[in-house]
Short mmCIF file of C-alpha atoms and ligand atoms in Angstrom, two decimals:
data_model
loop_
_atom_site.label_atom_id
_atom_site.label_comp_id
_atom_site.label_asym_id
_atom_site.label_seq_id
_atom_site.Cartn_x
_atom_site.Cartn_y
_atom_site.Cartn_z
CA MET L 147 0.00 0.00 0.00
CA SER L 148 1.32 3.45 -0.72
CA PHE L 149 0.01 6.59 0.88
CA PHE L 150 0.35 10.11 -0.24
CA PRO L 151 0.68 12.99 -0.60
CA LYS L 152 1.37 13.98 3.03
CA VAL L 153 4.29 11.68 3.73
CA SER L 154 5.12 13.33 7.06
CA PHE L 155 1.99 11.73 8.57
CA GLN L 156 3.44 8.24 8.20
CA ARG L 157 3.79 7.44 11.92
CA GLU L 158 0.29 8.75 12.75
CA VAL L 159 -1.21 6.77 9.87
CA GLU L 160 0.57 3.64 11.03
CA GLU L 161 -0.79 4.03 14.58
CA TYR L 162 -4.27 4.77 13.29
CA LEU L 163 -4.31 1.66 11.08
CA THR L 164 -3.00 -0.55 13.86
CA LYS L 165 -5.89 0.64 16.05
CA VAL L 166 -8.51 0.15 13.28
CA PHE L 167 -7.33 -3.38 12.57
CA ARG L 168 -7.22 -4.32 16.26
CA ASN L 169 -10.96 -3.54 16.43
CA ASN L 170 -11.70 -5.68 13.36
CA GLU L 171 -13.67 -8.76 14.53
CA GLN L 172 -11.90 -11.00 12.00
CA PHE L 173 -8.61 -10.46 13.80
CA GLN L 174 -10.08 -11.26 17.23
CA GLY L 175 -7.86 -8.78 19.05
CA LEU L 176 -4.61 -9.94 17.41
CA SER L 177 -2.33 -7.20 16.27
CA VAL L 178 -1.95 -6.85 12.50
CA PRO L 179 1.52 -5.69 11.53
CA VAL L 180 1.63 -2.33 9.76
CA LEU L 181 5.20 -1.94 8.55
CA GLU L 182 7.19 0.91 7.08
CA HIS L 183 9.01 -0.14 3.92
CA PRO L 184 12.72 0.51 4.53
CA LYS L 185 13.37 1.61 0.93
CA LEU L 186 10.11 3.36 0.10
CA GLN L 187 9.16 6.11 2.49
CA ASP L 188 5.64 6.54 1.16
CA VAL L 189 4.75 2.87 1.60
CA LEU L 190 3.21 0.98 4.49
CA LEU L 191 3.16 -2.79 4.15
CA ILE L 192 0.31 -4.90 5.46
CA PRO L 193 1.01 -8.63 5.13
CA VAL L 194 -1.91 -10.82 4.14
CA ILE L 195 -2.18 -13.71 6.58
CA GLY L 196 -3.22 -17.17 5.42
CA PRO L 197 -4.35 -19.59 4.22
CA ARG L 198 -5.90 -20.65 7.52
CA ARG L 199 -6.30 -24.39 7.28
CA ASP L 200 -7.97 -24.94 10.67
CA LEU L 201 -11.38 -23.41 9.85
CA GLN L 202 -14.35 -25.71 10.28
CA LYS L 203 -16.67 -25.90 7.28
CA GLN L 204 -20.39 -25.36 7.95
CA PRO L 205 -23.30 -27.39 6.56
CA SER L 206 -25.04 -24.24 5.27
CA GLU L 207 -23.32 -23.05 2.06
CA VAL L 208 -23.31 -19.83 0.08
CA ILE L 209 -21.85 -19.77 -3.44
CA VAL L 210 -20.53 -16.48 -4.82
CA GLY L 211 -19.29 -15.47 -8.29
CA ALA L 212 -15.57 -15.37 -9.10
CA GLN L 213 -15.23 -11.56 -8.89
CA CYS L 214 -16.94 -11.47 -5.50
CA GLY L 215 -14.64 -14.37 -4.47
CA TYR L 216 -11.52 -12.36 -5.31
CA ALA L 217 -12.85 -9.41 -3.29
CA VAL L 218 -13.43 -11.70 -0.27
CA LEU L 219 -9.85 -12.99 -0.54
CA ARG L 220 -8.76 -9.34 -0.43
CA GLY L 221 -10.65 -8.67 2.79
CA ALA L 222 -14.19 -7.76 1.66
CA HIS L 223 -17.49 -9.00 3.07
CA VAL L 224 -20.01 -10.61 0.67
CA TYR L 225 -22.56 -8.19 -0.82
CA VAL L 226 -25.91 -9.53 -2.03
CA PRO L 227 -25.33 -8.98 -5.79
CA GLY L 228 -22.29 -11.31 -5.57
CA ILE L 229 -24.35 -14.26 -4.22
CA VAL L 230 -25.24 -16.93 -6.81
CA SER L 231 -26.82 -19.61 -4.64
CA THR L 232 -27.47 -20.54 -1.01
CA SER L 233 -28.61 -23.58 0.94
CA ARG L 234 -32.40 -24.08 0.89
CA PHE L 235 -33.29 -22.68 4.35
CA LEU L 236 -30.78 -19.83 4.76
CA LYS L 237 -31.94 -17.19 7.21
CA ALA L 238 -30.43 -14.07 8.79
CA GLY L 239 -28.06 -14.92 11.65
CA ASP L 240 -27.03 -18.34 10.25
CA LEU L 241 -23.38 -19.35 10.32
CA VAL L 242 -22.43 -20.27 6.74
CA SER L 243 -19.44 -21.38 4.68
CA VAL L 244 -18.75 -19.28 1.59
CA TYR L 245 -17.38 -20.76 -1.67
CA SER L 246 -16.39 -19.26 -5.01
CA ASP L 247 -17.82 -20.76 -8.21
CA ILE L 248 -14.59 -20.37 -10.14
CA GLU L 249 -15.88 -21.78 -13.43
CA GLY L 250 -19.09 -19.74 -13.44
CA LYS L 251 -21.23 -22.92 -13.69
CA CYS L 252 -23.57 -22.50 -10.73
CA LYS L 253 -27.17 -21.57 -11.66
CA ARG L 254 -28.51 -18.45 -10.01
CA GLY L 255 -30.83 -19.42 -7.16
CA ALA L 256 -29.71 -23.09 -7.08
CA LYS L 257 -30.26 -24.82 -3.72
CA GLU L 258 -27.13 -26.92 -3.99
CA PHE L 259 -24.04 -26.92 -6.19
CA GLY L 260 -21.78 -29.89 -6.93
CA GLY L 261 -19.36 -28.11 -9.33
CA VAL L 262 -15.83 -26.88 -8.73
CA LYS L 263 -15.83 -24.46 -5.79
CA VAL L 264 -13.12 -22.92 -3.62
CA PHE L 265 -13.63 -22.38 0.11
CA LEU L 266 -13.28 -18.70 1.09
CA GLY L 267 -14.14 -18.88 4.79
CA ASN L 268 -17.08 -18.64 7.19
CA GLY L 269 -19.44 -15.81 7.98
CA ILE L 270 -22.80 -14.78 9.40
CA SER L 271 -25.70 -14.25 7.03
CA GLU L 272 -27.38 -10.86 7.22
CA VAL L 273 -30.20 -11.92 4.90
CA THR L 274 -32.67 -14.75 4.27
CA ARG L 275 -32.71 -16.73 1.03
CA SER L 276 -35.90 -15.01 -0.15
CA ASP L 277 -34.29 -11.55 0.30
CA ILE L 278 -31.70 -12.57 -2.30
CA PHE L 279 -33.76 -14.38 -4.90
CA SER L 280 -37.15 -12.66 -4.53
CA SER L 281 -39.20 -12.04 -7.66
CA SER L 282 -39.04 -8.27 -7.03
CA GLY L 283 -35.27 -8.49 -7.61
CA PRO L 284 -32.39 -8.89 -5.16
CA VAL L 285 -31.78 -6.46 -2.35
CA ASN L 286 -28.42 -4.72 -2.34
CA GLY L 287 -26.18 -4.31 0.67
CA LEU L 288 -24.34 -6.69 2.95
CA GLY L 289 -25.16 -10.38 2.45
CA ILE L 290 -22.61 -12.33 4.50
CA ARG L 291 -20.40 -10.75 7.17
CA MET L 292 -17.14 -12.69 6.91
CA THR L 293 -16.02 -13.55 10.43
CA GLU L 294 -13.45 -16.26 9.55
CA PRO L 295 -12.00 -15.59 6.09
CA VAL L 296 -9.37 -18.04 4.78
CA TYR L 297 -7.08 -15.04 4.23
CA LEU L 298 -6.95 -12.23 6.78
CA SER L 299 -6.58 -9.04 4.83
CA PRO L 300 -8.10 -5.97 6.43
CA SER L 301 -10.67 -4.07 4.41
CA PHE L 302 -9.69 -0.51 3.48
CA ASP L 303 -13.21 0.48 2.58
CA GLY L 304 -13.54 4.07 3.87
CA VAL L 305 -10.17 4.03 5.69
CA LEU L 306 -8.48 7.42 5.15
CA PRO L 307 -9.57 7.58 1.47
CA ARG L 308 -7.97 11.01 0.91
CA LEU L 309 -4.62 9.90 2.22
CA LEU L 310 -4.14 6.25 1.28
CA PHE L 311 -4.18 4.32 -1.95
CA LEU L 312 -4.13 0.55 -1.85
CA GLN L 313 -1.67 -0.92 -4.35
CA ASN L 314 0.39 -4.06 -4.80
CA LEU L 315 4.03 -3.53 -3.92
CA PRO L 316 5.47 -3.85 -7.48
CA SER L 317 3.02 -1.19 -8.71
CA VAL L 318 4.40 1.24 -6.16
CA VAL L 319 7.95 0.37 -7.18
CA VAL L 320 7.19 1.29 -10.83
CA SER L 321 6.41 4.94 -10.05
CA HIS L 322 9.61 5.25 -8.01
CA VAL L 323 11.64 3.71 -10.84
CA LEU L 324 10.22 6.29 -13.28
CA ASN L 325 11.27 8.91 -10.69
CA PRO L 326 9.19 11.87 -11.93
CA GLN L 327 10.35 15.33 -10.82
CA PRO L 328 8.20 18.36 -9.91
CA GLY L 329 7.57 20.55 -12.96
CA GLU L 330 8.10 17.77 -15.52
CA ARG L 331 5.68 16.60 -18.20
CA ILE L 332 4.89 12.90 -17.80
CA LEU L 333 2.87 10.56 -20.00
CA ASP L 334 1.10 7.58 -18.45
CA MET L 335 -0.01 5.77 -21.62
CA CYS L 336 -2.28 3.04 -20.22
CA ALA L 337 -3.25 4.61 -16.97
CA ALA L 338 -6.63 3.46 -15.66
CA PRO L 339 -7.73 3.08 -12.91
CA GLY L 340 -4.93 5.47 -12.04
CA GLY L 341 -3.01 3.83 -9.20
CA LYS L 342 0.33 4.72 -10.73
CA THR L 343 -0.92 8.02 -12.19
CA THR L 344 -1.93 9.34 -8.79
CA HIS L 345 1.29 8.07 -7.25
CA LEU L 346 3.36 9.82 -9.94
CA ALA L 347 1.49 13.10 -9.32
CA ALA L 348 2.07 12.78 -5.58
CA LEU L 349 5.78 12.13 -6.09
CA MET L 350 5.87 15.36 -8.14
CA HIS L 351 4.17 17.23 -5.26
CA ASP L 352 1.36 17.93 -7.75
CA GLN L 353 3.64 20.25 -9.75
CA GLY L 354 4.01 19.77 -13.47
CA GLU L 355 1.73 17.70 -15.68
CA VAL L 356 0.74 14.04 -15.72
CA ILE L 357 -1.10 13.18 -18.92
CA ALA L 358 -3.03 9.96 -18.29
CA MET L 359 -4.56 8.07 -21.21
CA ASP L 360 -6.67 4.95 -21.36
CA LYS L 361 -8.73 3.40 -24.11
CA VAL L 362 -11.75 2.58 -21.94
CA ALA L 363 -14.09 5.47 -21.14
CA ASN L 364 -15.54 4.08 -17.87
CA LYS L 365 -12.06 3.47 -16.54
CA VAL L 366 -11.03 7.04 -17.39
CA LYS L 367 -14.03 8.28 -15.39
CA LYS L 368 -12.87 6.23 -12.40
CA MET L 369 -9.35 7.60 -12.80
CA LYS L 370 -10.66 11.19 -12.72
CA GLN L 371 -12.60 10.37 -9.54
CA ASN L 372 -9.45 8.94 -7.93
CA ALA L 373 -7.44 12.05 -8.84
CA GLU L 374 -10.17 14.25 -7.40
CA LEU L 375 -10.41 12.23 -4.18
CA LEU L 376 -6.67 12.58 -3.63
CA GLN L 377 -6.86 16.28 -4.60
CA LEU L 378 -4.23 15.95 -7.30
CA LYS L 379 -4.67 18.75 -9.82
CA CYS L 380 -1.74 18.12 -12.15
CA ILE L 381 -3.41 15.01 -13.65
CA LYS L 382 -5.14 15.42 -17.00
CA ALA L 383 -6.98 12.27 -18.05
CA PHE L 384 -8.09 11.42 -21.59
CA CYS L 385 -9.92 8.51 -23.18
CA TYR L 386 -7.62 7.68 -26.08
CA ASP L 387 -6.01 4.77 -27.88
CA GLY L 388 -2.30 4.91 -27.04
CA THR L 389 -1.33 3.36 -30.38
CA LYS L 390 -2.70 6.52 -32.05
CA ALA L 391 -1.23 9.06 -29.65
CA LEU L 392 1.49 10.33 -32.00
CA ALA L 393 0.32 13.39 -33.98
CA ALA L 394 0.75 13.11 -37.72
CA GLU L 395 0.59 16.88 -38.17
CA GLU L 396 0.78 20.13 -36.21
CA ARG L 397 -1.57 20.40 -33.26
CA GLU L 398 -4.18 23.10 -32.90
CA ALA L 399 -3.17 26.01 -30.67
CA GLY L 400 -4.21 25.37 -27.06
CA GLN L 401 -4.84 21.65 -27.62
CA GLU L 402 -4.21 19.90 -24.29
CA GLY L 403 -4.93 16.28 -25.09
CA PRO L 404 -3.68 13.62 -27.50
CA PRO L 405 -2.38 13.12 -30.12
CA PHE L 406 0.99 14.66 -29.21
CA LEU L 407 3.98 15.81 -31.22
CA PRO L 408 7.16 13.70 -31.11
CA GLU L 409 9.49 14.29 -28.15
CA SER L 410 6.77 15.90 -25.99
CA PHE L 411 7.46 14.19 -22.65
CA ASP L 412 10.25 14.12 -20.08
CA ARG L 413 9.25 10.64 -18.95
CA VAL L 414 6.83 8.00 -20.21
CA LEU L 415 5.27 5.13 -18.31
CA LEU L 416 3.97 2.22 -20.40
CA ASP L 417 2.20 -0.01 -17.88
CA ALA L 418 1.06 -2.20 -20.72
CA PRO L 419 -2.12 -4.19 -21.19
CA CYS L 420 -0.97 -7.79 -20.71
CA SER L 421 -2.05 -11.37 -20.16
CA GLY L 422 -2.24 -10.67 -16.40
CA MET L 423 -0.82 -14.02 -15.30
CA GLY L 424 0.85 -12.43 -12.30
CA GLN L 425 -2.45 -11.27 -10.79
CA ARG L 426 -3.29 -12.54 -7.32
CA PRO L 427 -5.59 -13.74 -5.94
CA ASN L 428 -6.41 -15.89 -8.95
CA MET L 429 -8.31 -19.17 -8.88
CA ALA L 430 -8.97 -19.71 -12.60
CA TYR L 431 -7.41 -18.27 -15.76
CA PRO L 432 -10.06 -17.37 -18.33
CA LEU L 433 -7.95 -16.33 -21.40
CA THR L 434 -7.48 -18.53 -24.47
CA LEU L 435 -4.02 -19.09 -26.00
CA LYS L 436 -5.03 -16.79 -28.88
CA GLU L 437 -5.87 -14.02 -26.40
CA VAL L 438 -2.63 -14.53 -24.47
CA THR L 439 -0.51 -14.26 -27.63
CA SER L 440 -2.38 -11.14 -28.81
CA TYR L 441 -0.62 -8.95 -26.25
CA GLN L 442 2.93 -9.00 -27.63
CA PRO L 443 2.08 -7.15 -30.88
CA LEU L 444 -0.14 -4.63 -29.07
CA GLN L 445 2.62 -3.91 -26.54
CA ARG L 446 5.10 -3.35 -29.39
CA LYS L 447 2.76 -0.85 -31.06
CA LEU L 448 2.34 1.07 -27.82
CA PHE L 449 6.09 0.89 -27.12
CA THR L 450 6.92 2.34 -30.56
CA VAL L 451 4.65 5.34 -29.88
CA ALA L 452 6.14 5.73 -26.39
CA VAL L 453 9.69 5.94 -27.77
CA GLN L 454 8.68 8.59 -30.27
CA LEU L 455 6.86 10.70 -27.70
CA LEU L 456 9.84 10.68 -25.32
CA LYS L 457 12.30 13.58 -25.33
CA PRO L 458 15.98 12.76 -25.92
CA GLY L 459 17.52 12.22 -22.48
CA GLY L 460 14.12 11.14 -21.12
CA VAL L 461 13.16 7.98 -19.22
CA LEU L 462 10.80 5.25 -20.43
CA VAL L 463 9.57 2.62 -18.00
CA TYR L 464 7.86 -0.50 -19.36
CA SER L 465 5.94 -2.73 -16.97
CA THR L 466 3.48 -5.65 -16.98
CA CYS L 467 1.67 -7.68 -14.35
CA THR L 468 2.42 -10.91 -16.12
CA ILE L 469 5.15 -13.54 -16.01
CA THR L 470 5.56 -14.65 -19.65
CA LEU L 471 8.93 -14.29 -21.36
CA SER L 472 7.22 -13.06 -24.55
CA GLU L 473 5.68 -10.00 -22.87
CA ASN L 474 8.70 -9.19 -20.73
CA GLU L 475 12.35 -10.09 -21.51
CA GLU L 476 11.57 -10.74 -25.20
CA GLN L 477 10.06 -7.27 -25.45
CA VAL L 478 13.20 -5.76 -23.93
CA ALA L 479 15.44 -7.65 -26.39
CA TRP L 480 13.22 -6.49 -29.27
CA ALA L 481 13.20 -2.88 -28.03
CA LEU L 482 17.01 -2.68 -27.72
CA LYS L 483 17.39 -4.08 -31.24
CA THR L 484 14.65 -1.94 -32.83
CA PHE L 485 15.53 1.37 -31.12
CA PRO L 486 19.32 1.82 -30.93
CA CYS L 487 18.64 5.16 -29.15
CA LEU L 488 17.48 3.21 -26.06
CA GLN L 489 19.74 2.18 -23.24
CA LEU L 490 18.70 -0.18 -20.44
CA GLN L 491 19.10 1.41 -16.99
CA PRO L 492 19.53 0.18 -13.40
CA GLN L 493 16.42 0.57 -11.26
CA ASP L 494 16.04 2.25 -7.91
CA PRO L 495 14.59 0.69 -5.83
CA HIS L 496 15.33 -2.85 -6.91
CA VAL L 497 13.45 -5.12 -4.51
CA GLY L 498 12.39 -7.86 -6.97
CA GLY L 499 14.58 -10.46 -8.64
CA GLU L 500 16.47 -10.14 -11.91
CA GLY L 501 15.20 -10.91 -15.43
CA MET L 502 14.64 -14.45 -16.69
CA ARG L 503 16.96 -16.15 -19.17
CA GLY L 504 15.66 -17.31 -22.55
CA ALA L 505 15.26 -14.14 -24.59
CA GLY L 506 18.94 -13.75 -25.49
CA LEU L 507 19.69 -10.92 -23.04
CA PRO L 508 23.19 -11.15 -21.51
CA PRO L 509 23.49 -11.57 -17.68
CA ALA L 510 24.52 -7.92 -17.22
CA GLN L 511 21.24 -6.80 -18.81
CA LEU L 512 19.14 -9.35 -16.91
CA LYS L 513 20.49 -7.79 -13.69
CA LEU L 514 19.04 -4.43 -14.73
CA LEU L 515 15.53 -5.88 -15.03
CA GLN L 516 13.17 -6.34 -12.13
CA ARG L 517 10.96 -9.43 -12.03
CA PHE L 518 8.64 -10.22 -9.12
CA ASP L 519 8.00 -13.94 -8.90
CA PRO L 520 5.69 -14.84 -6.02
CA SER L 521 5.51 -18.58 -6.73
CA ALA L 522 7.68 -19.77 -3.83
CA ALA L 523 6.17 -17.40 -1.24
CA ALA L 524 2.63 -18.10 -2.46
CA LEU L 525 2.96 -21.82 -1.84
CA GLN L 526 4.36 -21.31 1.62
CA GLY L 527 1.59 -18.93 2.84
CA THR L 528 1.83 -16.77 5.96
CA ALA L 529 0.57 -18.32 9.18
CA LEU L 530 -1.07 -16.17 11.82
CA ASP L 531 1.12 -17.41 14.68
CA SER L 532 4.28 -16.91 12.62
CA VAL L 533 3.31 -13.27 12.00
CA GLN L 534 2.65 -12.68 15.69
CA GLY L 535 6.12 -13.81 16.67
CA CYS L 536 8.02 -12.67 13.57
CA ARG L 537 10.79 -10.07 13.45
CA GLU L 538 9.87 -6.94 11.47
CA ALA L 539 12.82 -7.44 9.10
CA ASP L 540 11.63 -10.97 8.25
CA LEU L 541 8.10 -9.75 7.61
CA ILE L 542 9.40 -7.05 5.25
CA ALA L 543 11.56 -9.59 3.41
CA LEU L 544 8.47 -11.77 3.01
CA ALA L 545 6.33 -8.84 1.82
CA ASN L 546 8.91 -8.06 -0.89
CA LYS L 547 8.37 -11.57 -2.28
CA ASP L 548 4.77 -12.44 -1.43
CA CYS L 549 3.18 -10.11 -3.98
CA ILE L 550 1.77 -10.24 -7.51
CA GLY L 551 3.90 -11.43 -10.45
CA PHE L 552 5.31 -8.34 -12.18
CA PHE L 553 8.01 -7.08 -14.52
CA ILE L 554 9.77 -3.70 -14.86
CA ALA L 555 12.32 -2.42 -17.38
CA SER L 556 13.70 1.12 -17.42
CA PHE L 557 15.30 2.78 -20.46
CA THR L 558 16.78 6.17 -21.27
CA LYS L 559 16.70 7.66 -24.77
CA ARG L 560 20.05 8.94 -26.00
CA SER L 561 20.19 12.41 -27.55
CA SER L 562 20.61 12.14 -31.29
CA ARG L 563 23.50 14.64 -31.14
N1 SAM T 256 -1.50 1.75 -14.94
C1 SAM T 256 -2.77 1.31 -14.41
C2 SAM T 256 -2.74 1.48 -12.91
O1 SAM T 256 -1.70 1.44 -12.28
O2 SAM T 256 -3.83 1.67 -12.32
C3 SAM T 256 -3.10 -0.10 -14.84
C4 SAM T 256 -3.10 -0.26 -16.33
S1 SAM T 256 -3.62 -1.83 -16.89
C5 SAM T 256 -2.23 -2.78 -16.65
C6 SAM T 256 -3.62 -1.61 -18.63
C7 SAM T 256 -4.64 -0.62 -19.13
O3 SAM T 256 -4.41 -0.44 -20.53
C8 SAM T 256 -6.11 -1.01 -19.00
O4 SAM T 256 -6.75 -0.08 -18.17
C9 SAM T 256 -6.65 -0.95 -20.43
O5 SAM T 256 -7.93 -0.38 -20.49
C10 SAM T 256 -5.63 -0.05 -21.11
N2 SAM T 256 -5.48 -0.20 -22.58
C11 SAM T 256 -5.57 -1.32 -23.34
N3 SAM T 256 -5.29 -1.04 -24.63
C12 SAM T 256 -5.00 0.30 -24.67
C13 SAM T 256 -4.65 1.19 -25.72
N4 SAM T 256 -4.52 0.77 -26.99
N5 SAM T 256 -4.44 2.49 -25.40
C14 SAM T 256 -4.57 2.93 -24.12
N6 SAM T 256 -4.93 2.12 -23.10
C15 SAM T 256 -5.13 0.83 -23.37
#
């Protein structure tokens, strides 16, 4: 989690969060560690604890959709629209076990479900079955209050919304690697919902300009709301296709938005659309092979525009939340070959591992790449009792590994002179 823009409040925020989480019934009075990241002063780390294997499953079952399931794994309660089916006689106050229908096969309103389902934990029902599946349409609001989730991950709903922004650790690292300076002009090419955009603006103390583009209109709306909530005025968001962001001719006087003339930006972030295989939590992967392989060409198109829009001497950071060689190291090898003006740079901070072999990059270049590979940490899990007795340094080391799969490469563009 990163929090901004008022970094000097870090200690107060930490104490506040510790108090909030202590009062959370899921934690039953246990203290949840809230840790300062030693290398990133605007980051507080909150380890997710689990899986808890000692929970007793209840006879009364509630099945939720996959999206709702992911939210529960991230600390949410179950809201009525997410419920797909319940046991026949469910009533308010019942203790229930909640499962995710990861293949989307459960029929709405079914009284039992024998398909593939993943246990998410236990909770107390706030509603009766007829409230959910009534002919007048489902009620909204809280459906199941999760009292024993498989993963303990405190909800941030309404917690200091003007000060905090919840992000995965590698996403926070990206903005630091780009290292935007106050007064600069930055392009965030694929920006929605704006986690990195708002972080970049905060790192610039809201001075300068962050141009944030995304192809999807609804996501751009959300990004504008996020910028407003965090009171960041230097962000200008546009709904635009990044592959078309290079102007073919002179711009009209006073034109603020895309397309832009070549060499318009001091720094460019290309947080590219990708196959998303590093995303966590993830219980099923819905993309076909054709969809997975469609990302490499799209990323190359966006990258080509990014290089042209970058000023000589500027910085270009390329990132993905996936783990495939073809969208990561192979893209770097292609970029260095296609654009001799680009030079691969060391990254600060470098808390992930180095790049993966297989794309023909020499060891010295692999060391400059940053790859987050959570596979080992994810299998191990984080037990509640181990967190209670753990040294802070060990917890931070674990948090640096137990995150989403991610990749970062940083380039500078040589001056043509
Ligand atoms: N940077 C974002 C953040 O930190 O919140 C996440 C970006 S997400 C990895 C990739 C984004 O690229 C999606 O929001 C998607 O809508 C957008 N996208 C896909 N194709 C695009 C294109 N051709 N031009 C601009 N945005 C595109």
